[in-house]
Coordinates of C-alpha atoms in Angstrom, one line a residue:
X44 CA 197.2 -85.3 -7.8
X45 CA 198.4 -84.7 -11.4
X46 CA 199.4 -81.1 -10.5
X47 CA 201.1 -82.3 -7.3
X48 CA 203.2 -84.9 -9.4
X49 CA 204.1 -82.2 -11.9
X50 CA 205.2 -79.9 -9.0
X51 CA 207.2 -82.7 -7.4
X52 CA 209.0 -83.4 -10.7
X53 CA 209.9 -79.7 -11.2
X54 CA 211.0 -79.4 -7.6
X55 CA 213.2 -82.5 -7.8
X56 CA 214.7 -81.2 -11.1
X57 CA 215.5 -77.8 -9.6
X58 CA 216.7 -79.2 -6.3
X59 CA 219.2 -81.6 -7.9
X60 CA 220.3 -79.2 -10.6
X61 CA 221.0 -76.5 -8.0
X62 CA 222.7 -79.1 -5.8
X63 CA 225.1 -80.1 -8.5
X64 CA 225.9 -76.4 -9.4
X65 CA 226.2 -75.2 -5.8
X66 CA 228.4 -78.1 -4.6
X67 CA 230.6 -78.0 -7.6
X68 CA 231.2 -74.3 -6.9
X69 CA 231.6 -75.0 -3.2
X70 CA 234.0 -77.9 -3.8
X71 CA 236.2 -75.8 -6.1
X72 CA 236.1 -72.9 -3.7
X73 CA 237.0 -75.1 -0.7
X74 CA 239.9 -76.6 -2.7
X75 CA 241.3 -73.2 -3.4
X76 CA 240.8 -72.1 0.2
X77 CA 242.6 -75.2 1.4
X78 CA 245.7 -74.0 -0.5
X79 CA 245.4 -70.5 0.8
X80 CA 244.4 -71.0 4.5
X81 CA 245.6 -73.2 7.3
X82 CA 243.8 -75.9 9.3
X83 CA 243.7 -73.5 12.2
X84 CA 241.7 -71.0 10.2
X85 CA 239.1 -73.6 9.5
X86 CA 239.1 -74.7 13.1
X87 CA 238.2 -71.2 14.2
X88 CA 235.3 -71.3 11.7
X89 CA 234.1 -74.6 13.2
X90 CA 234.1 -73.0 16.6
X91 CA 231.9 -70.2 15.3
X92 CA 229.4 -72.6 13.9
X93 CA 229.6 -74.6 17.2
X94 CA 228.8 -71.5 19.3
X95 CA 226.2 -69.9 17.0
X96 CA 224.6 -73.0 15.6
X97 CA 222.1 -73.3 18.4
X98 CA 220.8 -69.8 17.6
X99 CA 220.1 -71.0 14.1
X100 CA 217.8 -73.7 15.5
X101 CA 215.8 -71.2 17.6
X102 CA 215.5 -69.0 14.5
X103 CA 212.5 -70.9 13.1
X104 CA 211.6 -72.8 16.2
X105 CA 210.1 -75.6 14.2
X106 CA 207.6 -73.2 12.6
X107 CA 209.0 -73.7 9.2
X108 CA 207.9 -77.4 9.1
X109 CA 204.5 -76.3 10.4
X110 CA 204.1 -73.6 7.8
X111 CA 204.8 -76.1 5.0
X112 CA 202.6 -78.8 6.5
X113 CA 199.5 -76.8 7.4
X114 CA 196.7 -76.9 4.8
X115 CA 195.5 -73.4 5.6
X116 CA 197.7 -70.6 7.0
X117 CA 197.0 -66.8 7.2
X118 CA 199.2 -63.7 7.2
X119 CA 198.7 -63.1 10.9
X120 CA 200.4 -66.4 11.6
X121 CA 203.2 -65.7 9.1
X122 CA 203.8 -62.2 10.4
X123 CA 203.9 -63.4 14.0
X124 CA 206.4 -66.1 13.2
X125 CA 208.5 -63.5 11.3
X126 CA 208.7 -61.1 14.3
X127 CA 209.5 -63.9 16.7
X128 CA 212.4 -65.0 14.5
X129 CA 213.6 -61.4 14.1
X130 CA 213.7 -61.1 17.9
X131 CA 215.8 -64.3 18.2
X132 CA 218.1 -63.0 15.5
X133 CA 218.8 -59.8 17.5
X134 CA 219.3 -61.9 20.6
X135 CA 221.9 -64.0 18.9
X136 CA 223.8 -60.9 17.9
X137 CA 223.6 -59.4 21.4
X138 CA 224.7 -62.7 23.2
X139 CA 227.6 -63.1 20.7
X140 CA 228.9 -59.7 21.7
X141 CA 228.4 -60.2 25.5
X142 CA 229.9 -63.7 25.6
X143 CA 232.6 -63.3 23.1
X144 CA 235.5 -62.6 25.6
X145 CA 234.5 -65.5 27.8
X146 CA 234.3 -67.9 24.9
X147 CA 237.7 -66.7 23.6
X148 CA 239.3 -67.5 26.9
X149 CA 237.5 -70.9 27.1
X150 CA 238.6 -72.0 23.6
X151 CA 242.0 -70.1 23.8
X152 CA 241.4 -68.2 20.6
X153 CA 242.5 -64.6 20.3
X154 CA 240.1 -62.2 18.7
X155 CA 237.2 -64.7 19.0
X156 CA 234.9 -61.9 20.3
X157 CA 235.3 -59.9 17.0
X158 CA 234.8 -63.1 14.9
X159 CA 231.6 -64.0 16.8
X160 CA 230.2 -60.5 16.7
X161 CA 230.7 -60.2 13.0
X162 CA 229.5 -63.7 12.1
X163 CA 226.4 -63.4 14.2
X164 CA 224.9 -61.0 11.7
X165 CA 224.6 -64.0 9.3
X166 CA 222.1 -65.4 11.7
X167 CA 220.2 -62.1 11.9
X168 CA 220.0 -62.3 8.1
X169 CA 218.7 -65.9 8.4
X170 CA 216.0 -64.7 10.8
X171 CA 214.6 -62.4 8.1
X172 CA 214.6 -65.2 5.5
X173 CA 212.8 -68.0 7.4
X174 CA 209.2 -67.2 6.5
X175 CA 209.6 -66.2 2.8
X176 CA 211.8 -69.2 2.1
X177 CA 209.2 -71.4 3.8
X178 CA 206.5 -69.9 1.6
X179 CA 208.5 -70.8 -1.5
X180 CA 208.8 -74.4 -0.2
X181 CA 205.1 -74.5 0.7
X182 CA 204.2 -73.7 -2.9
X183 CA 206.8 -76.2 -4.1
X184 CA 208.5 -73.3 -5.9
X185 CA 212.0 -74.8 -5.7
X186 CA 213.0 -73.1 -8.9
X187 CA 213.2 -69.6 -7.3
X188 CA 214.6 -71.2 -4.1
X189 CA 217.4 -72.9 -6.1
X190 CA 218.3 -69.8 -8.3
X191 CA 218.6 -67.7 -5.2
X192 CA 221.1 -70.0 -3.6
X193 CA 223.1 -70.5 -6.8
X194 CA 223.6 -66.7 -7.0
X195 CA 224.5 -66.6 -3.3
X196 CA 227.1 -69.4 -3.6
X197 CA 228.8 -67.7 -6.6
X198 CA 229.1 -64.3 -4.9
X199 CA 230.2 -65.9 -1.6
X200 CA 233.0 -67.8 -3.5
X201 CA 234.3 -64.7 -5.2
X202 CA 234.4 -62.8 -1.9
X203 CA 236.1 -65.6 0.1
X204 CA 238.8 -66.2 -2.5
X205 CA 239.5 -62.5 -2.9
X206 CA 239.9 -62.0 0.8
X207 CA 242.0 -65.2 1.3
X208 CA 244.4 -64.2 -1.5
X209 CA 244.8 -60.9 0.4
X210 CA 245.7 -62.8 3.6
X211 CA 242.5 -62.0 5.6
X212 CA 242.6 -65.5 7.1
X213 CA 239.5 -66.3 9.2
X214 CA 237.7 -63.2 8.0
X215 CA 237.7 -64.6 4.5
X216 CA 235.6 -67.5 5.8
X217 CA 233.3 -65.3 7.8
X218 CA 232.6 -63.1 4.9
X219 CA 231.9 -66.1 2.7
X220 CA 228.9 -66.8 5.0
X221 CA 227.9 -63.2 5.4
X222 CA 228.0 -62.4 1.7
X223 CA 225.8 -65.5 0.9
X224 CA 223.3 -64.3 3.6
X225 CA 223.2 -60.8 2.1
X226 CA 222.5 -62.1 -1.4
X227 CA 219.8 -64.6 -0.2
X228 CA 218.1 -61.8 1.8
X229 CA 217.9 -59.4 -1.1
X230 CA 216.7 -62.0 -3.6
X231 CA 214.3 -63.9 -1.4
X232 CA 212.4 -60.7 -0.5
X233 CA 212.3 -59.7 -4.1
X234 CA 211.1 -63.1 -5.4
X235 CA 208.9 -64.5 -2.7
X236 CA 206.2 -61.8 -3.0
X237 CA 205.4 -62.0 0.7
X238 CA 205.7 -59.1 3.1
X239 CA 205.1 -59.1 6.9
X240 CA 202.3 -57.1 8.5
X241 CA 202.8 -55.0 11.6
X242 CA 200.8 -57.5 13.6
X243 CA 201.8 -59.8 16.5
X244 CA 199.3 -62.3 17.8
X245 CA 201.0 -65.1 19.7
X246 CA 197.6 -66.8 20.3
X247 CA 197.3 -67.3 16.5
X248 CA 200.1 -69.9 16.7
X249 CA 198.2 -72.2 19.1
X250 CA 197.2 -74.6 16.3
X251 CA 200.8 -75.2 15.2
X252 CA 202.4 -75.0 18.7
X253 CA 202.3 -78.7 19.5
X254 CA 203.8 -79.7 16.2
X255 CA 206.4 -76.9 16.2
X256 CA 207.5 -77.6 19.7
X257 CA 208.1 -81.3 18.8
X258 CA 210.2 -80.2 15.9
X259 CA 212.1 -77.6 17.9
X260 CA 212.9 -80.1 20.7
X261 CA 214.1 -82.6 18.1
X262 CA 216.4 -80.0 16.5
X263 CA 217.9 -79.0 19.8
X264 CA 218.6 -82.6 20.8
X265 CA 220.0 -83.4 17.4
X266 CA 222.2 -80.3 17.4
X267 CA 223.6 -81.0 20.9
X268 CA 224.5 -84.6 20.1
X269 CA 225.9 -83.8 16.7
X270 CA 228.1 -81.0 17.9
X271 CA 229.6 -82.9 20.9
X272 CA 232.3 -84.4 18.7
X273 CA 233.4 -80.9 17.6
X274 CA 233.5 -79.7 21.2
X275 CA 235.6 -82.7 22.3
X276 CA 238.0 -82.3 19.4
X277 CA 238.3 -78.5 20.1
X278 CA 239.0 -79.0 23.8
X279 CA 241.2 -82.1 23.7
X280 CA 243.2 -81.6 20.4
X281 CA 242.9 -77.9 19.5
X282 CA 241.7 -75.8 16.5
X283 CA 244.1 -77.3 13.9
X284 CA 242.8 -80.9 14.4
X285 CA 239.3 -79.4 14.5
X286 CA 240.0 -77.7 11.2
X287 CA 241.1 -80.9 9.6
X288 CA 238.0 -82.7 10.9
X289 CA 235.7 -79.9 9.9
X290 CA 237.0 -79.8 6.3
X291 CA 236.6 -83.6 6.0
X292 CA 233.0 -83.3 7.3
X293 CA 232.4 -80.4 4.9
X294 CA 233.7 -82.3 1.8
X295 CA 231.7 -85.5 2.6
X296 CA 228.7 -84.7 4.9
X297 CA 227.7 -81.3 3.5
X298 CA 227.1 -82.5 -0.1
X299 CA 225.4 -85.6 1.1
X300 CA 223.3 -83.8 3.7
X301 CA 222.4 -81.0 1.3
X302 CA 221.2 -83.4 -1.3
X303 CA 219.4 -85.4 1.4
X304 CA 217.9 -82.2 2.8
X305 CA 216.7 -81.0 -0.7
X306 CA 215.1 -84.4 -1.4
X307 CA 213.6 -84.4 2.1
X308 CA 212.1 -81.0 1.6
X309 CA 210.3 -82.1 -1.6
X310 CA 209.4 -85.5 -0.1
X311 CA 208.0 -83.9 3.1
X312 CA 205.9 -81.4 1.1
X313 CA 204.7 -84.2 -1.2
X314 CA 204.1 -86.9 1.5
X315 CA 202.2 -84.5 3.7
X316 CA 199.6 -84.2 0.9
X317 CA 199.1 -88.0 0.5
X318 CA 196.4 -90.0 2.4
X319 CA 196.3 -93.3 0.5
X320 CA 198.7 -95.8 2.1
X321 CA 199.7 -97.5 -1.2
X322 CA 200.4 -94.1 -2.9
X323 CA 202.3 -92.9 0.2
X324 CA 204.5 -96.0 0.3
X325 CA 205.2 -95.9 -3.4
X326 CA 206.1 -92.2 -3.3
X327 CA 208.3 -92.7 -0.2
X328 CA 210.4 -95.4 -1.8
X329 CA 210.8 -93.6 -5.0
X330 CA 212.3 -90.8 -3.0
X331 CA 214.4 -93.3 -1.1
X332 CA 215.8 -94.9 -4.2
X333 CA 216.4 -91.5 -5.8
X334 CA 218.5 -90.5 -2.8
X335 CA 220.5 -93.7 -3.0
X336 CA 221.1 -93.4 -6.7
X337 CA 222.4 -89.9 -6.3
X338 CA 224.3 -90.0 -3.0
X339 CA 226.0 -93.4 -3.2
X340 CA 227.9 -92.7 -6.5
X341 CA 229.1 -89.4 -5.0
X342 CA 230.3 -91.1 -1.9
X343 CA 232.0 -93.8 -3.9
X344 CA 233.9 -91.1 -5.7
X345 CA 235.1 -89.7 -2.4
X346 CA 236.1 -93.1 -1.2
X347 CA 238.1 -94.0 -4.3
X348 CA 239.7 -90.6 -5.1
X349 CA 240.4 -88.9 -1.7
X350 CA 243.8 -90.3 -1.0
X351 CA 245.2 -89.6 -4.5
X352 CA 243.9 -86.1 -4.6
X353 CA 245.1 -85.1 -1.1
X354 CA 248.6 -86.6 -1.6
X355 CA 248.8 -84.9 -5.0
X356 CA 247.5 -81.4 -4.4
X357 CA 247.7 -80.6 -0.6
X358 CA 250.5 -80.1 1.9
X359 CA 251.3 -82.8 4.5
X360 CA 249.4 -80.9 7.2
X361 CA 246.2 -82.1 5.5
X362 CA 247.2 -85.8 5.2
X363 CA 245.3 -86.9 8.4
X364 CA 242.1 -86.0 6.6
X365 CA 242.3 -89.1 4.3
X366 CA 241.2 -91.8 6.7
X367 CA 238.6 -89.4 8.2
X368 CA 237.1 -88.8 4.8
X369 CA 236.8 -92.5 4.2
X370 CA 235.1 -93.2 7.5
X371 CA 232.7 -90.3 6.9
X372 CA 231.9 -91.5 3.4
X373 CA 231.1 -95.1 4.5
X374 CA 228.9 -94.0 7.3
X375 CA 227.1 -91.5 5.1
X376 CA 226.2 -94.2 2.6
X377 CA 224.1 -95.6 5.4
X378 CA 222.8 -92.4 7.1
X379 CA 222.2 -90.1 4.2
X380 CA 220.0 -92.4 2.1
X381 CA 217.0 -92.5 4.5
X382 CA 214.4 -90.0 5.7
X383 CA 212.9 -91.3 9.0
X384 CA 212.2 -87.7 10.2
X385 CA 210.2 -86.9 7.1
X386 CA 208.1 -90.0 7.5
X387 CA 207.2 -89.1 11.1
X388 CA 206.7 -85.4 10.4
X389 CA 204.5 -86.0 7.3
X390 CA 202.2 -88.1 9.6
X391 CA 202.1 -85.3 12.2
X392 CA 204.1 -87.4 14.7
X393 CA 206.5 -84.6 15.8
X394 CA 206.5 -85.8 19.4
X395 CA 207.2 -89.4 18.3
X396 CA 210.2 -87.9 16.5
X397 CA 211.2 -85.9 19.6
X398 CA 211.0 -89.0 21.9
X399 CA 213.0 -91.1 19.4
X400 CA 215.6 -88.3 19.2
X401 CA 216.0 -88.3 23.0
X402 CA 216.8 -92.0 23.0
X403 CA 219.1 -91.8 20.0
X404 CA 221.0 -88.9 21.6
X405 CA 221.6 -91.0 24.7
X406 CA 223.1 -93.6 22.4
X407 CA 225.3 -91.0 20.5
X408 CA 226.6 -89.3 23.7
X409 CA 227.2 -92.6 25.5
X410 CA 229.3 -93.9 22.7
X411 CA 231.2 -90.6 22.2
X412 CA 232.1 -90.2 25.8
X413 CA 234.6 -93.1 25.3
X414 CA 236.6 -90.6 23.2
X415 CA 238.1 -89.2 26.4
X416 CA 240.0 -92.5 26.9
X417 CA 241.7 -92.2 23.5
X418 CA 242.1 -88.5 22.8
X419 CA 243.1 -88.9 19.2
X420 CA 241.3 -87.6 16.2
X421 CA 240.6 -90.9 14.4
X422 CA 239.2 -92.6 17.5
X423 CA 236.9 -89.6 18.2
X424 CA 235.6 -89.7 14.6
X425 CA 235.1 -93.5 14.7
X426 CA 233.1 -93.3 17.9
X427 CA 231.0 -90.4 16.7
X428 CA 230.1 -92.2 13.5
X429 CA 229.3 -95.4 15.4
X430 CA 226.8 -93.5 17.5
X431 CA 225.3 -91.9 14.3
X432 CA 224.8 -95.2 12.5
X433 CA 223.2 -96.9 15.6
X434 CA 220.9 -93.9 16.1
X435 CA 219.9 -93.8 12.4
X436 CA 219.1 -97.5 12.6
X437 CA 216.7 -97.0 15.6
X438 CA 215.0 -94.0 13.9
X439 CA 214.4 -96.0 10.7
X440 CA 212.9 -98.9 12.7
X441 CA 210.5 -96.5 14.5
X442 CA 209.6 -94.5 11.3
X443 CA 209.1 -97.3 8.8
X444 CA 206.8 -99.3 11.2
X445 CA 204.2 -96.6 10.4
X446 CA 204.4 -97.4 6.6
X447 CA 202.2 -100.3 5.5
X448 CA 204.0 -103.0 3.6
X449 CA 207.4 -101.5 4.1
X450 CA 209.5 -104.6 4.8
X451 CA 210.1 -105.9 1.3
X452 CA 210.4 -102.5 -0.2
X453 CA 213.0 -101.2 2.3
X454 CA 215.2 -104.2 1.6
X455 CA 214.9 -103.8 -2.2
X456 CA 215.1 -100.0 -2.4
X457 CA 217.3 -99.1 0.5
X458 CA 219.4 -101.9 2.0
X459 CA 220.4 -103.8 -1.1
X460 CA 221.8 -100.7 -3.0
X461 CA 223.9 -99.8 0.0
X462 CA 225.2 -103.4 0.3
X463 CA 226.1 -103.4 -3.4
X464 CA 227.9 -100.1 -3.0
X465 CA 230.1 -101.4 -0.2
X466 CA 231.0 -104.5 -2.3
X467 CA 232.0 -102.1 -5.2
X468 CA 234.2 -100.2 -2.8
X469 CA 235.8 -103.4 -1.7
X470 CA 236.7 -104.0 -5.3
X471 CA 238.4 -100.6 -5.4
X472 CA 240.4 -101.5 -2.3
X473 CA 241.4 -104.8 -4.0
X474 CA 242.6 -103.0 -7.1
X475 CA 244.8 -100.8 -4.9
X476 CA 246.8 -103.8 -4.0
X477 CA 248.0 -104.1 -7.6
X478 CA 248.4 -100.4 -8.7
X479 CA 250.3 -97.4 -7.4
X480 CA 248.7 -94.1 -6.4
X481 CA 248.3 -91.9 -9.4
X482 CA 245.7 -89.8 -11.2
X483 CA 245.6 -92.5 -13.9
X484 CA 244.9 -95.4 -11.5
X485 CA 242.3 -93.2 -9.7
X486 CA 240.4 -92.6 -12.9
X487 CA 240.7 -96.3 -13.8
X488 CA 239.1 -97.3 -10.5
X489 CA 236.4 -94.7 -10.8
X490 CA 235.4 -95.9 -14.3
X491 CA 235.3 -99.6 -13.3
X492 CA 233.4 -99.1 -10.0
X493 CA 230.9 -96.5 -11.2
X494 CA 230.2 -98.6 -14.3
X495 CA 229.5 -101.7 -12.2
X496 CA 227.2 -99.8 -9.9
X497 CA 225.4 -98.0 -12.7
X498 CA 224.9 -101.4 -14.5
X499 CA 223.5 -102.8 -11.3
X500 CA 221.0 -99.9 -10.9
X501 CA 219.9 -100.1 -14.5
X502 CA 219.3 -103.8 -14.5
X503 CA 217.7 -103.9 -11.0
X504 CA 215.4 -100.9 -11.0
X505 CA 214.5 -100.1 -14.7
X506 CA 210.8 -99.4 -14.0
X507 CA 211.3 -97.3 -10.9
X508 CA 214.1 -95.3 -12.5
X509 CA 211.9 -94.6 -15.5
X510 CA 209.1 -93.6 -13.2
X511 CA 211.4 -91.2 -11.3
X512 CA 212.6 -89.7 -14.6
X513 CA 209.1 -89.2 -15.8

């Protein structure tokens, strides 16, 4: 257990250090690209992710979680998973080429076939990386995992900015993803130390099939429900509005989700190794509080500073993004600070997760279908986020019921910090009534609000914060 705790500490350090570096670079890169490219360019990129994202789910098929979770796994299983993924990668490339013209007409985007055909190779690269990256996570070797993605982010930023300056438009965004994939592929194969064998035995996967199918089904349902908003915006409002929405989601949801995902990956690896209920519960809520203490201040910064920064540095075509950013940040404070999926998966309940996901998807889709009555961006975003929050609430209810003694701890370590954060943001809104928009007033609000929240955390959770640090 001592070695596990040491590995967890190192994993958390590297995950969060890399997250700060990667998202700082990504934020600066995106800010530069917003000045160089149009909302329409980003809207086309969102269409590419919408179309190709489903292929990303099938590349892996839930086997990644199974590889990490299984106590014993041999090279026959790993090699079989690798060749299956590679087959799906080539399938994504082929289908992108064959369906490109049809999708271009459907979304009314010229040259979409060429965009899709090129961008699909990023998913082929991903197919080759699934197993070696999973092996790094299995060993809790997040140091190498983090370094690889830092290098990839830096190279991708340089490539994208260079191409955007030279007016390559959408291609600058496509090559941002491709160049990152190329760097990850080269480094992960060099660092992981794993190589596939020329063996394919599908029967070797029988012990992980049930678990992986539950994960795959959950991912497909989640993807379908989470992309419906993008599809509705694209069809009803066009690529420019989709570009604005996509950038807002990227600025708010991507950092929150990445931090959440990195914490979840460590938490899942750690929780899967724990059998004692008390130790499981304590470890779970340490991770929950850690998520909250990192994500909430970041989202408070978005809530407080977004309007001033957009009015100051961007053109008027980006102004509609302000209210969307605020809605996304408020909902993310609730959604991104919990890990119901990891609780169920760490207990081997992948089909419980799948069934829960089916129910929550009905909720998300039912709420979002009302968007057709409004057909404006803010209404669609509001309905989408309402469905997300309700679904997250249901998942948390199902997941935490399997954790002994969770009621008091979930209130203290999850609900209360969120409630305090919303009160702090309310204070920032109140200050806005007495000051004008300026960089000075923005900094003033940030100092006051973050100081209050930091003081609250320090006074309320001194022992647990010390435990997390140690």
